[in-house]
Amino acid sequence: MPTSATSNHPSRPEDLIGRLNSAHTPYEAKLKALRDLKNQIIGNRTKKLAFLKLGAVPSVVSILSSAAAAQGGGGDNREFYESVLIQSAAVIGSFACGLDAGVKAVLDAGAFPLLLSLISHLNEKVADAGARSLKLIYQSKRAPKYEFLQEKNMEFLLSLLNSKNENVTGLGANIITHSCQTTAEQQALSEAGVIKRLVGLLGGSINQKDASLESLAAMVKENPEVSAKFMGPENGRALNVVIELMKDKHPRTRLLACMCLISIRNTSTSYLQDSGIKNSLVSVLLELLDDPGPVGDEAPFVLSSLITEKEDMQKIAFNANLIEKLCEHLNAGSYQAKRLQGIFLLLGDLCSKLECCRDRVLDLQVLNFVTEALAHDSAEVRTAACNFLKNVSRSVKNLSAGQFMNEAVAVPLVRLLCDSSSSVQIAALGAISNIVVDFMAHKSVLVQCGGVKQLVQLSKSMESAIRVNAVWALRNLTFLVSYRCKEEILLELTSATLISLINDPEPSVQGQALALVRNLVDGTLNSINYVFGEDGAVLHAIARQLRSTSKVEVQIQGMYTLSNVASGNELHKEAVMNQLLPQAGNDAEKTLVKFLQSTDSRLCTATLWALINLTFPGSPGTCRRVTELRNAGIITQLKNMINDHCLDVKLRARMALGQLMIFGSVWTWYTSIKV
């Protein structure tokens, strides 16, 4: 008799899930269904997602739970139920492997405590299956945080590390790598003797070596005390073992050995600072960049941790032709997002300090690849490309040549200001902030492609990091800009917006807003008139902020802004004078003297410049302003500043007094000064 169509396709997803869920399906059939399911999803992301949508994970976890309860009762079917446990754990691990959605489904279904319970199973195969599954879960950022500081948890972790089962010890190391995040946790693990156990695993299997290296890197990271313990005599020649592992035949082991050594090196300037180890680290990681698999994807990030903010390491990497190597990879064609992100991250690191790196990058025409990276599907790639542009555009000579302010760069950057990711928006703002510090001939490009409108819009963001970076970009855009360009900017940037930014709750935004106004009023008399619109509302806002703020950076920018206004005509000087010394101005007088008495020489210098501009001898109202300043005690304070330890303060104080000497008794006192 011919079979039905249904029985010819017993492994269709719907049929498999039906067999797993049915109360009428015998356990033998469920065991076969579990094997079929495992075989279908191993290494197949598409199949995993399809089965996730059908609710496969809760069905498997339910079978795991039932089998655990049934085999606990003993009986003749113990071996059968243990087989079900092994297959269920294997299926759960497969769903979690490399798929965050799978990890989430596994955790939501309550599999985690069931898998943990399998670790202590008397059947080593069951324990091994549970450990394998948990290891795969702990490779994901979604894995639950393990609380080391609880005594029972620490005891359990030590039992894992002391196990004779390779997967169980690997699980213990993976838990450390995932969950060891604070100094207190690092210290607790160290005091519990974990370092010694991990060092012991360095002599084990390849999996144990790799797990140990990664865990050690997590434990010593930014912790000098734990690093010192690792380097101490109680751990024998552990450091030499790790150094030797940089030569291991397995690429991942070499990568993790480098990562561990970099964690130690970055923790203290006392460790691993000789040129031999520096060159070896760069050489090994440079070679690993060519690995076609996951090691090659991760190598740029490890190398980045070695050279970030370290000019000496960047020079070594430059001399080892790292830039040429990265360009070869870009020229080779498309990569997975992580690899591309790492390449631009490294290029950005290299260009952060050294002009020779920026020149080499531009000579090799890396900018040709940036436009595509700025439009990449991955937010991480877009962010890395923006950060690269931010660093490479620190080159003054290349800015002046207009290398960056062109449509090929500006247009995609402006598009990213509307990106759905705030991290991308902030990175794009950072790049724009550097690129617009350009010479006047090129700044109009950003205005023409709608950049100003987007920057003003982002300056009103609810997220302070976006606001401050948006205002910073506007500040740099208005630096040494033409009057015509200022007019175009102010079509979007209203007085009300400026006042709102000056009064922003975040001091960092206040400071950037005042610096923006400082640039706007720098230049012609027409520029200064910007702050006098709407009855001088912007000028009043600046003065109020100066009187109320306690943040030095805000005070400095505010005083420089008023100094620029005071460089104008008599009307402008009088307006500043009225803000600094109003008729009923006791508080204002104290503020002005307080600024001159500040321990921050930058604030003193900014205040002195304002006084110099207010007392310029050629202005008709100077004599009266000098009298008011003398009555406020300002001249007495200036006398105390002519021998200041800061050269800027000393010169500006003497300059101010030099201008004042033609008025009354100041001349007599000034001529008695011993230079």
PDB file of N, CA, C and O in Angstrom, residues 20 34 55-68 85 88-89 91-92 95 105-115:
ATOM      1  N   LEU A  20       7.411  16.834  18.351  1.00  0.00           N
ATOM      2  CA  LEU A  20       7.997  17.203  19.652  1.00  0.00           C
ATOM      3  C   LEU A  20       6.920  17.641  20.650  1.00  0.00           C
ATOM      4  O   LEU A  20       7.027  17.382  21.850  1.00  0.00           O
ATOM      5  N   LEU A  34      14.422  14.859  17.925  1.00  0.00           N
ATOM      6  CA  LEU A  34      15.492  15.727  18.434  1.00  0.00           C
ATOM      7  C   LEU A  34      16.747  15.592  17.572  1.00  0.00           C
ATOM      8  O   LEU A  34      17.401  16.585  17.243  1.00  0.00           O
ATOM      9  N   GLY A  55       8.572  28.070  17.312  1.00  0.00           N
ATOM     10  CA  GLY A  55       8.544  27.778  18.752  1.00  0.00           C
ATOM     11  C   GLY A  55       9.266  26.505  19.132  1.00  0.00           C
ATOM     12  O   GLY A  55       8.888  25.837  20.113  1.00  0.00           O
ATOM     13  N   ALA A  56      10.330  26.159  18.400  1.00  0.00           N
ATOM     14  CA  ALA A  56      11.037  24.901  18.657  1.00  0.00           C
ATOM     15  C   ALA A  56      11.717  24.882  20.014  1.00  0.00           C
ATOM     16  O   ALA A  56      11.734  23.850  20.700  1.00  0.00           O
ATOM     17  N   VAL A  57      12.297  26.028  20.428  1.00  0.00           N
ATOM     18  CA  VAL A  57      13.100  26.029  21.659  1.00  0.00           C
ATOM     19  C   VAL A  57      12.262  25.685  22.895  1.00  0.00           C
ATOM     20  O   VAL A  57      12.655  24.815  23.689  1.00  0.00           O
ATOM     21  N   PRO A  58      11.117  26.322  23.117  1.00  0.00           N
ATOM     22  CA  PRO A  58      10.309  25.926  24.286  1.00  0.00           C
ATOM     23  C   PRO A  58       9.928  24.442  24.254  1.00  0.00           C
ATOM     24  O   PRO A  58       9.866  23.799  25.311  1.00  0.00           O
ATOM     25  N   SER A  59       9.690  23.894  23.063  1.00  0.00           N
ATOM     26  CA  SER A  59       9.338  22.470  22.959  1.00  0.00           C
ATOM     27  C   SER A  59      10.498  21.596  23.416  1.00  0.00           C
ATOM     28  O   SER A  59      10.306  20.631  24.168  1.00  0.00           O
ATOM     29  N   VAL A  60      11.723  21.951  22.988  1.00  0.00           N
ATOM     30  CA  VAL A  60      12.905  21.164  23.359  1.00  0.00           C
ATOM     31  C   VAL A  60      13.182  21.291  24.849  1.00  0.00           C
ATOM     32  O   VAL A  60      13.510  20.310  25.526  1.00  0.00           O
ATOM     33  N   VAL A  61      13.046  22.498  25.386  1.00  0.00           N
ATOM     34  CA  VAL A  61      13.291  22.710  26.819  1.00  0.00           C
ATOM     35  C   VAL A  61      12.283  21.929  27.656  1.00  0.00           C
ATOM     36  O   VAL A  61      12.617  21.369  28.706  1.00  0.00           O
ATOM     37  N   SER A  62      11.037  21.862  27.172  1.00  0.00           N
ATOM     38  CA  SER A  62      10.015  21.086  27.878  1.00  0.00           C
ATOM     39  C   SER A  62      10.395  19.602  27.920  1.00  0.00           C
ATOM     40  O   SER A  62      10.244  18.935  28.958  1.00  0.00           O
ATOM     41  N   ILE A  63      10.897  19.078  26.807  1.00  0.00           N
ATOM     42  CA  ILE A  63      11.342  17.676  26.764  1.00  0.00           C
ATOM     43  C   ILE A  63      12.523  17.472  27.704  1.00  0.00           C
ATOM     44  O   ILE A  63      12.603  16.464  28.426  1.00  0.00           O
ATOM     45  N   LEU A  64      13.467  18.432  27.713  1.00  0.00           N
ATOM     46  CA  LEU A  64      14.622  18.353  28.609  1.00  0.00           C
ATOM     47  C   LEU A  64      14.174  18.299  30.067  1.00  0.00           C
ATOM     48  O   LEU A  64      14.657  17.475  30.861  1.00  0.00           O
ATOM     49  N   SER A  65      13.236  19.162  30.412  1.00  0.00           N
ATOM     50  CA  SER A  65      12.736  19.207  31.789  1.00  0.00           C
ATOM     51  C   SER A  65      12.050  17.895  32.181  1.00  0.00           C
ATOM     52  O   SER A  65      12.280  17.351  33.266  1.00  0.00           O
ATOM     53  N   SER A  66      11.208  17.374  31.277  1.00  0.00           N
ATOM     54  CA  SER A  66      10.495  16.123  31.559  1.00  0.00           C
ATOM     55  C   SER A  66      11.459  14.954  31.700  1.00  0.00           C
ATOM     56  O   SER A  66      11.324  14.105  32.596  1.00  0.00           O
ATOM     57  N   ALA A  67      12.475  14.912  30.816  1.00  0.00           N
ATOM     58  CA  ALA A  67      13.443  13.822  30.870  1.00  0.00           C
ATOM     59  C   ALA A  67      14.275  13.881  32.139  1.00  0.00           C
ATOM     60  O   ALA A  67      14.603  12.850  32.737  1.00  0.00           O
ATOM     61  N   ALA A  68      14.639  15.095  32.573  1.00  0.00           N
ATOM     62  CA  ALA A  68      15.420  15.248  33.806  1.00  0.00           C
ATOM     63  C   ALA A  68      14.631  14.739  34.999  1.00  0.00           C
ATOM     64  O   ALA A  68      15.176  14.062  35.886  1.00  0.00           O
ATOM     65  N   LEU A  85      18.358  13.604  27.374  1.00  0.00           N
ATOM     66  CA  LEU A  85      19.025  14.774  27.962  1.00  0.00           C
ATOM     67  C   LEU A  85      20.174  15.253  27.066  1.00  0.00           C
ATOM     68  O   LEU A  85      20.333  16.452  26.831  1.00  0.00           O
ATOM     69  N   SER A  88      18.736  16.776  23.810  1.00  0.00           N
ATOM     70  CA  SER A  88      18.060  18.058  24.092  1.00  0.00           C
ATOM     71  C   SER A  88      19.080  19.161  24.337  1.00  0.00           C
ATOM     72  O   SER A  88      18.957  20.278  23.810  1.00  0.00           O
ATOM     73  N   ALA A  89      20.100  18.847  25.143  1.00  0.00           N
ATOM     74  CA  ALA A  89      21.139  19.836  25.419  1.00  0.00           C
ATOM     75  C   ALA A  89      21.880  20.219  24.143  1.00  0.00           C
ATOM     76  O   ALA A  89      22.216  21.393  23.923  1.00  0.00           O
ATOM     77  N   VAL A  91      20.712  20.183  21.057  1.00  0.00           N
ATOM     78  CA  VAL A  91      19.844  21.025  20.230  1.00  0.00           C
ATOM     79  C   VAL A  91      19.819  22.450  20.778  1.00  0.00           C
ATOM     80  O   VAL A  91      19.933  23.431  20.024  1.00  0.00           O
ATOM     81  N   ILE A  92      19.708  22.587  22.094  1.00  0.00           N
ATOM     82  CA  ILE A  92      19.675  23.918  22.712  1.00  0.00           C
ATOM     83  C   ILE A  92      20.979  24.662  22.428  1.00  0.00           C
ATOM     84  O   ILE A  92      20.978  25.851  22.096  1.00  0.00           O
ATOM     85  N   PHE A  95      21.043  25.959  18.838  1.00  0.00           N
ATOM     86  CA  PHE A  95      20.264  27.189  18.668  1.00  0.00           C
ATOM     87  C   PHE A  95      21.030  28.403  19.195  1.00  0.00           C
ATOM     88  O   PHE A  95      20.931  29.506  18.649  1.00  0.00           O
ATOM     89  N   ALA A 105      15.987  33.087  22.998  1.00  0.00           N
ATOM     90  CA  ALA A 105      14.911  32.088  23.066  1.00  0.00           C
ATOM     91  C   ALA A 105      15.223  31.014  24.100  1.00  0.00           C
ATOM     92  O   ALA A 105      14.342  30.585  24.855  1.00  0.00           O
ATOM     93  N   VAL A 106      16.480  30.578  24.155  1.00  0.00           N
ATOM     94  CA  VAL A 106      16.900  29.544  25.111  1.00  0.00           C
ATOM     95  C   VAL A 106      16.724  30.039  26.551  1.00  0.00           C
ATOM     96  O   VAL A 106      16.203  29.323  27.415  1.00  0.00           O
ATOM     97  N   LEU A 107      17.162  31.283  26.798  1.00  0.00           N
ATOM     98  CA  LEU A 107      17.053  31.833  28.153  1.00  0.00           C
ATOM     99  C   LEU A 107      15.595  32.085  28.531  1.00  0.00           C
ATOM    100  O   LEU A 107      15.183  31.819  29.664  1.00  0.00           O
ATOM    101  N   ASP A 108      14.829  32.611  27.574  1.00  0.00           N
ATOM    102  CA  ASP A 108      13.406  32.886  27.849  1.00  0.00           C
ATOM    103  C   ASP A 108      12.634  31.611  28.154  1.00  0.00           C
ATOM    104  O   ASP A 108      11.655  31.630  28.916  1.00  0.00           O
ATOM    105  N   ALA A 109      13.071  30.500  27.563  1.00  0.00           N
ATOM    106  CA  ALA A 109      12.360  29.233  27.770  1.00  0.00           C
ATOM    107  C   ALA A 109      12.756  28.551  29.082  1.00  0.00           C
ATOM    108  O   ALA A 109      12.200  27.498  29.416  1.00  0.00           O
ATOM    109  N   GLY A 110      13.712  29.135  29.802  1.00  0.00           N
ATOM    110  CA  GLY A 110      14.096  28.575  31.103  1.00  0.00           C
ATOM    111  C   GLY A 110      15.096  27.439  31.030  1.00  0.00           C
ATOM    112  O   GLY A 110      15.186  26.615  31.952  1.00  0.00           O
ATOM    113  N   ALA A 111      15.889  27.410  29.942  1.00  0.00           N
ATOM    114  CA  ALA A 111      16.827  26.303  29.779  1.00  0.00           C
ATOM    115  C   ALA A 111      18.053  26.422  30.681  1.00  0.00           C
ATOM    116  O   ALA A 111      18.673  25.406  31.025  1.00  0.00           O
ATOM    117  N   PHE A 112      18.423  27.646  31.065  1.00  0.00           N
ATOM    118  CA  PHE A 112      19.697  27.856  31.749  1.00  0.00           C
ATOM    119  C   PHE A 112      19.833  27.045  33.044  1.00  0.00           C
ATOM    120  O   PHE A 112      20.817  26.308  33.212  1.00  0.00           O
ATOM    121  N   PRO A 113      18.879  27.127  33.973  1.00  0.00           N
ATOM    122  CA  PRO A 113      19.039  26.341  35.204  1.00  0.00           C
ATOM    123  C   PRO A 113      19.021  24.831  34.958  1.00  0.00           C
ATOM    124  O   PRO A 113      19.688  24.071  35.672  1.00  0.00           O
ATOM    125  N   LEU A 114      18.274  24.397  33.946  1.00  0.00           N
ATOM    126  CA  LEU A 114      18.245  22.965  33.625  1.00  0.00           C
ATOM    127  C   LEU A 114      19.611  22.501  33.133  1.00  0.00           C
ATOM    128  O   LEU A 114      20.101  21.431  33.522  1.00  0.00           O
ATOM    129  N   LEU A 115      20.245  23.313  32.287  1.00  0.00           N
ATOM    130  CA  LEU A 115      21.571  22.958  31.779  1.00  0.00           C
ATOM    131  C   LEU A 115      22.611  22.964  32.900  1.00  0.00           C
ATOM    132  O   LEU A 115      23.500  22.106  32.941  1.00  0.00           O
TER     133      LEU A 115
END
